[in-house]
Amino acid sequence: IAGITQAPTSQILAAGRRMTLRCTQDMRHNAMYWYRQDLGLGLRLIHYSNTAGTTGKGEVPDGYSVSRANTDDFPLTLASAVPSQTSVYFCASSVGPGDTQYFGPGTRLTVL
Amino acid sequence: AQSVTQLGSHVSVSEGALVLLRCNYSSSVPPYLFWYVQYPNQGLQLLLKYTTGATLVKGINGFEAEFKKSETSFHLTKPSAHMSDAAEYFCAVSDYWNFGNEKLTFGTGTRLTIIP
């Protein structure tokens, strides 16, 4: 069982470009999440999905969008990347909202 | 809304010494509480969690934490530090019983350094 996979592992991106970070889980969890991790700020929730077909905004949603077409996949899209979106992005999933979250290995994104 | 405060962004202890990482929370309902560990260049892994019942919770790698409702605390301890414990530790709270607002809120993390 792989758990949660994220792709790419790392990426350098020019400002203004569109980028989609991929996240796939094989645990059949209902809920999925996207966080960004920045030094001194801990993890901040970007978007979440409590079940397939629904999404919600987290603490820092501006500049990001998500979709949840099925249970397993939860891609995060940056429509027009800006340098302040340079961060490490983590995808997570849980059986249900508020339950233990299981994290992917992360994507390190640099926007120049 | 719930919140988490981790006292001390950096903690250093000698190998073999007691590890104590502090976490205080606020929550409007009985909380679920979690400690996660993050090793360099990796994602977060669950160390332990408190949901209901016994207030002293044992986790992996010899760590344990005690839920103290009167102090709104969930401090993480380990009797004897090992070099492999060097990592960043995150406390998190979930308003699990607050339907529609159950999301986890994380603290800003404590980086644990072990001195040989």
JSON list of C-alpha atoms in Angstrom, two decimals:
[
{"chain": "A", "resi": 1, "resn": "ILE", "atom": "CA", "xyz": [0.00, 0.00, 0.00]},
{"chain": "A", "resi": 2, "resn": "ALA", "atom": "CA", "xyz": [1.54, 3.30, -1.09]},
{"chain": "A", "resi": 3, "resn": "GLY", "atom": "CA", "xyz": [-0.60, 5.59, 1.06]},
{"chain": "A", "resi": 4, "resn": "ILE", "atom": "CA", "xyz": [-0.36, 9.07, -0.40]},
{"chain": "A", "resi": 5, "resn": "THR", "atom": "CA", "xyz": [1.76, 9.98, -3.39]},
{"chain": "A", "resi": 6, "resn": "GLN", "atom": "CA", "xyz": [2.55, 13.48, -4.57]},
{"chain": "A", "resi": 7, "resn": "ALA", "atom": "CA", "xyz": [4.06, 14.68, -7.82]},
{"chain": "A", "resi": 8, "resn": "PRO", "atom": "CA", "xyz": [6.34, 16.28, -8.68]},
{"chain": "A", "resi": 9, "resn": "THR", "atom": "CA", "xyz": [8.85, 15.97, -5.84]},
{"chain": "A", "resi": 10, "resn": "SER", "atom": "CA", "xyz": [10.18, 19.40, -6.62]},
{"chain": "A", "resi": 11, "resn": "GLN", "atom": "CA", "xyz": [9.67, 22.06, -9.26]},
{"chain": "A", "resi": 12, "resn": "ILE", "atom": "CA", "xyz": [11.13, 25.40, -10.23]},
{"chain": "A", "resi": 13, "resn": "LEU", "atom": "CA", "xyz": [8.55, 27.57, -11.95]},
{"chain": "A", "resi": 14, "resn": "ALA", "atom": "CA", "xyz": [8.61, 30.96, -13.63]},
{"chain": "A", "resi": 15, "resn": "ALA", "atom": "CA", "xyz": [6.21, 33.55, -12.23]},
{"chain": "A", "resi": 16, "resn": "GLY", "atom": "CA", "xyz": [2.97, 33.72, -14.17]},
{"chain": "A", "resi": 17, "resn": "ARG", "atom": "CA", "xyz": [3.02, 30.07, -15.20]},
{"chain": "A", "resi": 18, "resn": "ARG", "atom": "CA", "xyz": [0.23, 27.64, -14.41]},
{"chain": "A", "resi": 19, "resn": "MET", "atom": "CA", "xyz": [1.10, 24.61, -12.29]},
{"chain": "A", "resi": 20, "resn": "THR", "atom": "CA", "xyz": [-0.83, 21.60, -11.00]},
{"chain": "A", "resi": 21, "resn": "LEU", "atom": "CA", "xyz": [0.42, 19.61, -8.03]},
{"chain": "A", "resi": 22, "resn": "ARG", "atom": "CA", "xyz": [-0.88, 16.07, -8.03]},
{"chain": "A", "resi": 23, "resn": "CYS", "atom": "CA", "xyz": [-2.01, 14.04, -5.02]},
{"chain": "A", "resi": 24, "resn": "THR", "atom": "CA", "xyz": [-3.33, 10.48, -5.02]},
{"chain": "A", "resi": 25, "resn": "GLN", "atom": "CA", "xyz": [-4.31, 8.27, -2.09]},
{"chain": "A", "resi": 26, "resn": "ASP", "atom": "CA", "xyz": [-5.12, 4.56, -2.11]},
{"chain": "A", "resi": 27, "resn": "MET", "atom": "CA", "xyz": [-6.67, 4.32, 1.37]},
{"chain": "A", "resi": 28, "resn": "ARG", "atom": "CA", "xyz": [-10.21, 5.16, 0.24]},
{"chain": "A", "resi": 29, "resn": "HIS", "atom": "CA", "xyz": [-10.27, 8.06, 2.66]},
{"chain": "A", "resi": 30, "resn": "ASN", "atom": "CA", "xyz": [-13.20, 10.45, 2.36]},
{"chain": "A", "resi": 31, "resn": "ALA", "atom": "CA", "xyz": [-11.39, 13.65, 3.33]},
{"chain": "A", "resi": 32, "resn": "MET", "atom": "CA", "xyz": [-8.33, 15.22, 1.69]},
{"chain": "A", "resi": 33, "resn": "TYR", "atom": "CA", "xyz": [-6.35, 18.37, 2.37]},
{"chain": "A", "resi": 34, "resn": "TRP", "atom": "CA", "xyz": [-3.67, 20.64, 0.95]},
{"chain": "A", "resi": 35, "resn": "TYR", "atom": "CA", "xyz": [-1.26, 22.49, 3.24]},
{"chain": "A", "resi": 36, "resn": "ARG", "atom": "CA", "xyz": [1.68, 24.76, 2.68]},
{"chain": "A", "resi": 37, "resn": "GLN", "atom": "CA", "xyz": [4.59, 24.75, 5.10]},
{"chain": "A", "resi": 38, "resn": "ASP", "atom": "CA", "xyz": [6.70, 27.86, 5.55]},
{"chain": "A", "resi": 39, "resn": "LEU", "atom": "CA", "xyz": [9.47, 28.45, 8.08]},
{"chain": "A", "resi": 40, "resn": "GLY", "atom": "CA", "xyz": [8.10, 29.78, 11.35]},
{"chain": "A", "resi": 41, "resn": "LEU", "atom": "CA", "xyz": [4.48, 29.51, 10.23]},
{"chain": "A", "resi": 42, "resn": "GLY", "atom": "CA", "xyz": [3.89, 25.79, 10.59]},
{"chain": "A", "resi": 43, "resn": "LEU", "atom": "CA", "xyz": [1.30, 24.20, 8.33]},
{"chain": "A", "resi": 44, "resn": "ARG", "atom": "CA", "xyz": [-1.47, 26.32, 6.88]},
{"chain": "A", "resi": 45, "resn": "LEU", "atom": "CA", "xyz": [-4.52, 24.78, 5.26]},
{"chain": "A", "resi": 46, "resn": "ILE", "atom": "CA", "xyz": [-5.10, 25.89, 1.67]},
{"chain": "A", "resi": 47, "resn": "HIS", "atom": "CA", "xyz": [-8.15, 23.86, 0.61]},
{"chain": "A", "resi": 48, "resn": "TYR", "atom": "CA", "xyz": [-9.90, 20.73, 1.76]},
{"chain": "A", "resi": 49, "resn": "SER", "atom": "CA", "xyz": [-12.47, 18.22, 0.61]},
{"chain": "A", "resi": 50, "resn": "ASN", "atom": "CA", "xyz": [-14.65, 16.30, 3.07]},
{"chain": "A", "resi": 51, "resn": "THR", "atom": "CA", "xyz": [-15.88, 13.91, 0.37]},
{"chain": "A", "resi": 52, "resn": "ALA", "atom": "CA", "xyz": [-15.66, 13.42, -3.37]},
{"chain": "A", "resi": 53, "resn": "GLY", "atom": "CA", "xyz": [-17.49, 16.17, -5.24]},
{"chain": "A", "resi": 54, "resn": "THR", "atom": "CA", "xyz": [-17.14, 18.79, -2.49]},
{"chain": "A", "resi": 55, "resn": "THR", "atom": "CA", "xyz": [-14.37, 21.24, -1.65]},
{"chain": "A", "resi": 56, "resn": "GLY", "atom": "CA", "xyz": [-13.85, 24.04, 0.83]},
{"chain": "A", "resi": 57, "resn": "LYS", "atom": "CA", "xyz": [-11.50, 26.93, 1.49]},
{"chain": "A", "resi": 58, "resn": "GLY", "atom": "CA", "xyz": [-8.93, 26.80, 4.22]},
{"chain": "A", "resi": 59, "resn": "GLU", "atom": "CA", "xyz": [-6.86, 29.50, 5.86]},
{"chain": "A", "resi": 60, "resn": "VAL", "atom": "CA", "xyz": [-4.89, 30.64, 2.78]},
{"chain": "A", "resi": 61, "resn": "PRO", "atom": "CA", "xyz": [-6.90, 29.80, -0.38]},
{"chain": "A", "resi": 62, "resn": "ASP", "atom": "CA", "xyz": [-6.12, 32.84, -2.55]},
{"chain": "A", "resi": 63, "resn": "GLY", "atom": "CA", "xyz": [-4.29, 31.98, -5.76]},
{"chain": "A", "resi": 64, "resn": "TYR", "atom": "CA", "xyz": [-5.08, 28.26, -5.49]},
{"chain": "A", "resi": 65, "resn": "SER", "atom": "CA", "xyz": [-7.89, 26.04, -6.73]},
{"chain": "A", "resi": 66, "resn": "VAL", "atom": "CA", "xyz": [-8.74, 22.38, -6.22]},
{"chain": "A", "resi": 67, "resn": "SER", "atom": "CA", "xyz": [-11.10, 19.76, -7.58]},
{"chain": "A", "resi": 68, "resn": "ARG", "atom": "CA", "xyz": [-12.25, 16.40, -6.25]},
{"chain": "A", "resi": 69, "resn": "ALA", "atom": "CA", "xyz": [-13.72, 14.42, -9.13]},
{"chain": "A", "resi": 70, "resn": "ASN", "atom": "CA", "xyz": [-13.19, 11.08, -7.39]},
{"chain": "A", "resi": 71, "resn": "THR", "atom": "CA", "xyz": [-12.17, 9.65, -4.01]},
{"chain": "A", "resi": 72, "resn": "ASP", "atom": "CA", "xyz": [-8.51, 9.08, -4.81]},
{"chain": "A", "resi": 73, "resn": "ASP", "atom": "CA", "xyz": [-7.29, 12.28, -6.48]},
{"chain": "A", "resi": 74, "resn": "PHE", "atom": "CA", "xyz": [-7.08, 15.85, -5.21]},
{"chain": "A", "resi": 75, "resn": "PRO", "atom": "CA", "xyz": [-5.03, 18.11, -7.51]},
{"chain": "A", "resi": 76, "resn": "LEU", "atom": "CA", "xyz": [-3.99, 21.62, -6.48]},
{"chain": "A", "resi": 77, "resn": "THR", "atom": "CA", "xyz": [-3.68, 24.24, -9.22]},
{"chain": "A", "resi": 78, "resn": "LEU", "atom": "CA", "xyz": [-1.83, 27.53, -9.18]},
{"chain": "A", "resi": 79, "resn": "ALA", "atom": "CA", "xyz": [-3.41, 29.47, -12.05]},
{"chain": "A", "resi": 80, "resn": "SER", "atom": "CA", "xyz": [-0.67, 32.11, -12.27]},
{"chain": "A", "resi": 81, "resn": "ALA", "atom": "CA", "xyz": [2.22, 31.45, -9.89]},
{"chain": "A", "resi": 82, "resn": "VAL", "atom": "CA", "xyz": [3.80, 34.25, -7.84]},
{"chain": "A", "resi": 83, "resn": "PRO", "atom": "CA", "xyz": [7.04, 34.19, -5.82]},
{"chain": "A", "resi": 84, "resn": "SER", "atom": "CA", "xyz": [5.11, 34.22, -2.51]},
{"chain": "A", "resi": 85, "resn": "GLN", "atom": "CA", "xyz": [3.82, 30.78, -3.41]},
{"chain": "A", "resi": 86, "resn": "THR", "atom": "CA", "xyz": [7.34, 29.39, -3.01]},
{"chain": "A", "resi": 87, "resn": "SER", "atom": "CA", "xyz": [6.82, 26.76, -0.32]},
{"chain": "A", "resi": 88, "resn": "VAL", "atom": "CA", "xyz": [6.64, 23.08, 0.50]},
{"chain": "A", "resi": 89, "resn": "TYR", "atom": "CA", "xyz": [3.20, 21.69, -0.23]},
{"chain": "A", "resi": 90, "resn": "PHE", "atom": "CA", "xyz": [1.77, 18.69, 1.59]},
{"chain": "A", "resi": 91, "resn": "CYS", "atom": "CA", "xyz": [-1.28, 16.67, 0.72]},
{"chain": "A", "resi": 92, "resn": "ALA", "atom": "CA", "xyz": [-3.03, 14.69, 3.44]},
{"chain": "A", "resi": 93, "resn": "SER", "atom": "CA", "xyz": [-6.05, 12.46, 3.82]},
{"chain": "A", "resi": 94, "resn": "SER", "atom": "CA", "xyz": [-8.23, 11.15, 6.63]},
{"chain": "A", "resi": 95, "resn": "VAL", "atom": "CA", "xyz": [-11.12, 8.73, 7.02]},
{"chain": "A", "resi": 96, "resn": "GLY", "atom": "CA", "xyz": [-13.35, 11.67, 7.86]},
{"chain": "A", "resi": 97, "resn": "PRO", "atom": "CA", "xyz": [-13.13, 15.33, 8.90]},
{"chain": "A", "resi": 98, "resn": "GLY", "atom": "CA", "xyz": [-11.25, 15.77, 12.16]},
{"chain": "A", "resi": 99, "resn": "ASP", "atom": "CA", "xyz": [-9.75, 12.29, 12.12]},
{"chain": "A", "resi": 100, "resn": "THR", "atom": "CA", "xyz": [-6.07, 11.40, 12.03]},
{"chain": "A", "resi": 101, "resn": "GLN", "atom": "CA", "xyz": [-4.48, 12.79, 8.89]},
{"chain": "A", "resi": 102, "resn": "TYR", "atom": "CA", "xyz": [-1.92, 10.89, 6.85]},
{"chain": "A", "resi": 103, "resn": "PHE", "atom": "CA", "xyz": [0.55, 12.96, 4.90]},
{"chain": "A", "resi": 104, "resn": "GLY", "atom": "CA", "xyz": [2.29, 12.63, 1.57]},
{"chain": "A", "resi": 105, "resn": "PRO", "atom": "CA", "xyz": [6.04, 13.26, 1.14]},
{"chain": "A", "resi": 106, "resn": "GLY", "atom": "CA", "xyz": [5.55, 16.84, -0.09]},
{"chain": "A", "resi": 107, "resn": "THR", "atom": "CA", "xyz": [6.32, 18.92, -3.16]},
{"chain": "A", "resi": 108, "resn": "ARG", "atom": "CA", "xyz": [8.97, 21.63, -2.94]},
{"chain": "A", "resi": 109, "resn": "LEU", "atom": "CA", "xyz": [7.94, 24.48, -5.24]},
{"chain": "A", "resi": 110, "resn": "THR", "atom": "CA", "xyz": [10.10, 27.46, -6.10]},
{"chain": "A", "resi": 111, "resn": "VAL", "atom": "CA", "xyz": [8.58, 30.35, -8.06]},
{"chain": "A", "resi": 112, "resn": "LEU", "atom": "CA", "xyz": [11.08, 32.74, -9.59]},
{"chain": "B", "resi": 1, "resn": "ALA", "atom": "CA", "xyz": [-12.32, 28.37, 16.50]},
{"chain": "B", "resi": 2, "resn": "GLN", "atom": "CA", "xyz": [-9.65, 26.20, 17.96]},
{"chain": "B", "resi": 3, "resn": "SER", "atom": "CA", "xyz": [-6.00, 27.21, 18.30]},
{"chain": "B", "resi": 4, "resn": "VAL", "atom": "CA", "xyz": [-2.71, 25.64, 19.34]},
{"chain": "B", "resi": 5, "resn": "THR", "atom": "CA", "xyz": [0.31, 27.20, 21.03]},
{"chain": "B", "resi": 6, "resn": "GLN", "atom": "CA", "xyz": [3.64, 25.41, 21.16]},
{"chain": "B", "resi": 7, "resn": "LEU", "atom": "CA", "xyz": [6.00, 27.02, 23.64]},
{"chain": "B", "resi": 8, "resn": "GLY", "atom": "CA", "xyz": [9.53, 27.14, 22.31]},
{"chain": "B", "resi": 9, "resn": "SER", "atom": "CA", "xyz": [10.27, 26.96, 18.61]},
{"chain": "B", "resi": 10, "resn": "HIS", "atom": "CA", "xyz": [13.61, 25.28, 19.41]},
{"chain": "B", "resi": 11, "resn": "VAL", "atom": "CA", "xyz": [14.41, 22.87, 22.22]},
{"chain": "B", "resi": 12, "resn": "SER", "atom": "CA", "xyz": [17.80, 21.25, 22.86]},
{"chain": "B", "resi": 13, "resn": "VAL", "atom": "CA", "xyz": [18.37, 18.33, 25.22]},
{"chain": "B", "resi": 14, "resn": "SER", "atom": "CA", "xyz": [21.30, 16.06, 25.89]},
{"chain": "B", "resi": 15, "resn": "GLU", "atom": "CA", "xyz": [21.20, 12.46, 24.77]},
{"chain": "B", "resi": 16, "resn": "GLY", "atom": "CA", "xyz": [19.63, 10.42, 27.57]},
{"chain": "B", "resi": 17, "resn": "ALA", "atom": "CA", "xyz": [17.87, 13.42, 29.12]},
{"chain": "B", "resi": 18, "resn": "LEU", "atom": "CA", "xyz": [14.14, 13.99, 29.48]},
{"chain": "B", "resi": 19, "resn": "VAL", "atom": "CA", "xyz": [12.34, 15.43, 26.49]},
{"chain": "B", "resi": 20, "resn": "LEU", "atom": "CA", "xyz": [9.46, 17.82, 27.23]},
{"chain": "B", "resi": 21, "resn": "LEU", "atom": "CA", "xyz": [7.67, 19.63, 24.41]},
{"chain": "B", "resi": 22, "resn": "ARG", "atom": "CA", "xyz": [4.83, 21.90, 25.45]},
{"chain": "B", "resi": 23, "resn": "CYS", "atom": "CA", "xyz": [1.44, 22.32, 23.79]},
{"chain": "B", "resi": 24, "resn": "ASN", "atom": "CA", "xyz": [-1.57, 24.30, 24.91]},
{"chain": "B", "resi": 25, "resn": "TYR", "atom": "CA", "xyz": [-4.82, 24.48, 23.01]},
{"chain": "B", "resi": 26, "resn": "SER", "atom": "CA", "xyz": [-8.15, 26.19, 22.96]},
{"chain": "B", "resi": 27, "resn": "SER", "atom": "CA", "xyz": [-11.30, 24.49, 21.79]},
{"chain": "B", "resi": 28, "resn": "SER", "atom": "CA", "xyz": [-15.01, 25.09, 22.18]},
{"chain": "B", "resi": 29, "resn": "VAL", "atom": "CA", "xyz": [-15.81, 21.37, 22.38]},
{"chain": "B", "resi": 30, "resn": "PRO", "atom": "CA", "xyz": [-14.03, 18.28, 23.75]},
{"chain": "B", "resi": 31, "resn": "PRO", "atom": "CA", "xyz": [-10.99, 18.11, 21.50]},
{"chain": "B", "resi": 32, "resn": "TYR", "atom": "CA", "xyz": [-9.13, 15.45, 19.66]},
{"chain": "B", "resi": 33, "resn": "LEU", "atom": "CA", "xyz": [-5.40, 16.11, 20.16]},
{"chain": "B", "resi": 34, "resn": "PHE", "atom": "CA", "xyz": [-2.45, 14.93, 18.09]},
{"chain": "B", "resi": 35, "resn": "TRP", "atom": "CA", "xyz": [1.32, 15.02, 18.02]},
{"chain": "B", "resi": 36, "resn": "TYR", "atom": "CA", "xyz": [3.07, 14.61, 14.69]},
{"chain": "B", "resi": 37, "resn": "VAL", "atom": "CA", "xyz": [6.79, 14.31, 13.93]},
{"chain": "B", "resi": 38, "resn": "GLN", "atom": "CA", "xyz": [8.55, 15.50, 10.80]},
{"chain": "B", "resi": 39, "resn": "TYR", "atom": "CA", "xyz": [12.02, 14.27, 9.90]},
{"chain": "B", "resi": 40, "resn": "PRO", "atom": "CA", "xyz": [14.08, 16.31, 7.43]},
{"chain": "B", "resi": 41, "resn": "ASN", "atom": "CA", "xyz": [12.68, 16.35, 3.90]},
{"chain": "B", "resi": 42, "resn": "GLN", "atom": "CA", "xyz": [9.76, 14.13, 4.83]},
{"chain": "B", "resi": 43, "resn": "GLY", "atom": "CA", "xyz": [6.05, 14.46, 5.47]},
{"chain": "B", "resi": 44, "resn": "LEU", "atom": "CA", "xyz": [4.44, 14.41, 8.90]},
{"chain": "B", "resi": 45, "resn": "GLN", "atom": "CA", "xyz": [3.97, 11.13, 10.75]},
{"chain": "B", "resi": 46, "resn": "LEU", "atom": "CA", "xyz": [1.53, 10.55, 13.58]},
{"chain": "B", "resi": 47, "resn": "LEU", "atom": "CA", "xyz": [3.24, 10.03, 16.96]},
{"chain": "B", "resi": 48, "resn": "LEU", "atom": "CA", "xyz": [0.14, 9.70, 19.10]},
{"chain": "B", "resi": 49, "resn": "LYS", "atom": "CA", "xyz": [-3.39, 11.00, 19.54]},
{"chain": "B", "resi": 50, "resn": "TYR", "atom": "CA", "xyz": [-5.96, 11.54, 22.25]},
{"chain": "B", "resi": 51, "resn": "THR", "atom": "CA", "xyz": [-9.65, 11.10, 21.48]},
{"chain": "B", "resi": 52, "resn": "THR", "atom": "CA", "xyz": [-11.52, 9.99, 24.59]},
{"chain": "B", "resi": 53, "resn": "GLY", "atom": "CA", "xyz": [-10.86, 7.84, 27.65]},
{"chain": "B", "resi": 54, "resn": "ALA", "atom": "CA", "xyz": [-7.48, 7.48, 29.32]},
{"chain": "B", "resi": 55, "resn": "THR", "atom": "CA", "xyz": [-5.74, 10.83, 29.49]},
{"chain": "B", "resi": 56, "resn": "LEU", "atom": "CA", "xyz": [-2.20, 9.43, 29.29]},
{"chain": "B", "resi": 57, "resn": "VAL", "atom": "CA", "xyz": [-1.54, 8.39, 25.72]},
{"chain": "B", "resi": 58, "resn": "LYS", "atom": "CA", "xyz": [1.42, 6.32, 24.60]},
{"chain": "B", "resi": 59, "resn": "GLY", "atom": "CA", "xyz": [2.80, 6.63, 21.11]},
{"chain": "B", "resi": 60, "resn": "ILE", "atom": "CA", "xyz": [5.59, 5.32, 18.95]},
{"chain": "B", "resi": 61, "resn": "ASN", "atom": "CA", "xyz": [9.31, 5.57, 19.73]},
{"chain": "B", "resi": 62, "resn": "GLY", "atom": "CA", "xyz": [8.76, 5.81, 23.50]},
{"chain": "B", "resi": 63, "resn": "PHE", "atom": "CA", "xyz": [6.84, 9.11, 23.45]},
{"chain": "B", "resi": 64, "resn": "GLU", "atom": "CA", "xyz": [3.78, 9.81, 25.54]},
{"chain": "B", "resi": 65, "resn": "ALA", "atom": "CA", "xyz": [1.49, 12.75, 26.20]},
{"chain": "B", "resi": 66, "resn": "GLU", "atom": "CA", "xyz": [-1.03, 13.60, 28.88]},
{"chain": "B", "resi": 67, "resn": "PHE", "atom": "CA", "xyz": [-4.30, 15.41, 28.25]},
{"chain": "B", "resi": 68, "resn": "LYS", "atom": "CA", "xyz": [-4.96, 17.85, 31.10]},
{"chain": "B", "resi": 69, "resn": "LYS", "atom": "CA", "xyz": [-8.32, 19.48, 30.60]},
{"chain": "B", "resi": 70, "resn": "SER", "atom": "CA", "xyz": [-7.95, 21.90, 33.53]},
{"chain": "B", "resi": 71, "resn": "GLU", "atom": "CA", "xyz": [-4.68, 23.23, 32.05]},
{"chain": "B", "resi": 72, "resn": "THR", "atom": "CA", "xyz": [-5.78, 22.89, 28.41]},
{"chain": "B", "resi": 73, "resn": "SER", "atom": "CA", "xyz": [-2.46, 21.18, 27.77]},
{"chain": "B", "resi": 74, "resn": "PHE", "atom": "CA", "xyz": [-1.17, 18.17, 25.90]},
{"chain": "B", "resi": 75, "resn": "HIS", "atom": "CA", "xyz": [2.57, 18.13, 26.55]},
{"chain": "B", "resi": 76, "resn": "LEU", "atom": "CA", "xyz": [4.78, 15.52, 24.87]},
{"chain": "B", "resi": 77, "resn": "THR", "atom": "CA", "xyz": [7.44, 13.68, 26.87]},
{"chain": "B", "resi": 78, "resn": "LYS", "atom": "CA", "xyz": [10.05, 10.98, 26.49]},
{"chain": "B", "resi": 79, "resn": "PRO", "atom": "CA", "xyz": [12.12, 9.81, 29.48]},
{"chain": "B", "resi": 80, "resn": "SER", "atom": "CA", "xyz": [15.42, 9.43, 27.63]},
{"chain": "B", "resi": 81, "resn": "ALA", "atom": "CA", "xyz": [16.30, 11.25, 24.42]},
{"chain": "B", "resi": 82, "resn": "HIS", "atom": "CA", "xyz": [17.97, 9.45, 21.54]},
{"chain": "B", "resi": 83, "resn": "MET", "atom": "CA", "xyz": [19.88, 10.99, 18.67]},
{"chain": "B", "resi": 84, "resn": "SER", "atom": "CA", "xyz": [17.23, 9.68, 16.29]},
{"chain": "B", "resi": 85, "resn": "ASP", "atom": "CA", "xyz": [14.60, 11.88, 18.02]},
{"chain": "B", "resi": 86, "resn": "ALA", "atom": "CA", "xyz": [16.02, 14.99, 16.37]},
{"chain": "B", "resi": 87, "resn": "ALA", "atom": "CA", "xyz": [13.15, 16.31, 14.26]},
{"chain": "B", "resi": 88, "resn": "GLU", "atom": "CA", "xyz": [10.37, 18.87, 14.20]},
{"chain": "B", "resi": 89, "resn": "TYR", "atom": "CA", "xyz": [7.30, 18.16, 16.29]},
{"chain": "B", "resi": 90, "resn": "PHE", "atom": "CA", "xyz": [3.81, 19.53, 15.68]},
{"chain": "B", "resi": 91, "resn": "CYS", "atom": "CA", "xyz": [0.87, 19.59, 18.05]},
{"chain": "B", "resi": 92, "resn": "ALA", "atom": "CA", "xyz": [-2.60, 19.70, 16.51]},
{"chain": "B", "resi": 93, "resn": "VAL", "atom": "CA", "xyz": [-6.18, 19.99, 17.75]},
{"chain": "B", "resi": 94, "resn": "SER", "atom": "CA", "xyz": [-9.41, 18.94, 16.08]},
{"chain": "B", "resi": 95, "resn": "ASP", "atom": "CA", "xyz": [-12.86, 20.18, 17.03]},
{"chain": "B", "resi": 96, "resn": "TYR", "atom": "CA", "xyz": [-14.06, 16.69, 16.15]},
{"chain": "B", "resi": 97, "resn": "TRP", "atom": "CA", "xyz": [-17.50, 17.10, 17.71]},
{"chain": "B", "resi": 98, "resn": "ASN", "atom": "CA", "xyz": [-18.13, 20.50, 16.13]},
{"chain": "B", "resi": 99, "resn": "PHE", "atom": "CA", "xyz": [-19.95, 19.31, 13.04]},
{"chain": "B", "resi": 100, "resn": "GLY", "atom": "CA", "xyz": [-18.94, 21.27, 9.98]},
{"chain": "B", "resi": 101, "resn": "ASN", "atom": "CA", "xyz": [-15.83, 22.68, 11.68]},
{"chain": "B", "resi": 102, "resn": "GLU", "atom": "CA", "xyz": [-13.86, 19.57, 12.48]},
{"chain": "B", "resi": 103, "resn": "LYS", "atom": "CA", "xyz": [-10.64, 20.52, 10.73]},
{"chain": "B", "resi": 104, "resn": "LEU", "atom": "CA", "xyz": [-7.26, 20.06, 12.38]},
{"chain": "B", "resi": 105, "resn": "THR", "atom": "CA", "xyz": [-5.38, 23.16, 13.47]},
{"chain": "B", "resi": 106, "resn": "PHE", "atom": "CA", "xyz": [-1.60, 22.81, 13.80]},
{"chain": "B", "resi": 107, "resn": "GLY", "atom": "CA", "xyz": [0.84, 24.61, 16.03]},
{"chain": "B", "resi": 108, "resn": "THR", "atom": "CA", "xyz": [3.88, 26.28, 14.52]},
{"chain": "B", "resi": 109, "resn": "GLY", "atom": "CA", "xyz": [6.18, 23.44, 15.50]},
{"chain": "B", "resi": 110, "resn": "THR", "atom": "CA", "xyz": [9.11, 22.80, 17.85]},
{"chain": "B", "resi": 111, "resn": "ARG", "atom": "CA", "xyz": [12.47, 21.78, 16.47]},
{"chain": "B", "resi": 112, "resn": "LEU", "atom": "CA", "xyz": [14.14, 19.27, 18.80]},
{"chain": "B", "resi": 113, "resn": "THR", "atom": "CA", "xyz": [17.92, 19.05, 18.77]},
{"chain": "B", "resi": 114, "resn": "ILE", "atom": "CA", "xyz": [19.75, 16.27, 20.62]},
{"chain": "B", "resi": 115, "resn": "ILE", "atom": "CA", "xyz": [23.19, 17.09, 22.01]},
{"chain": "B", "resi": 116, "resn": "PRO", "atom": "CA", "xyz": [25.60, 14.11, 22.01]}
]
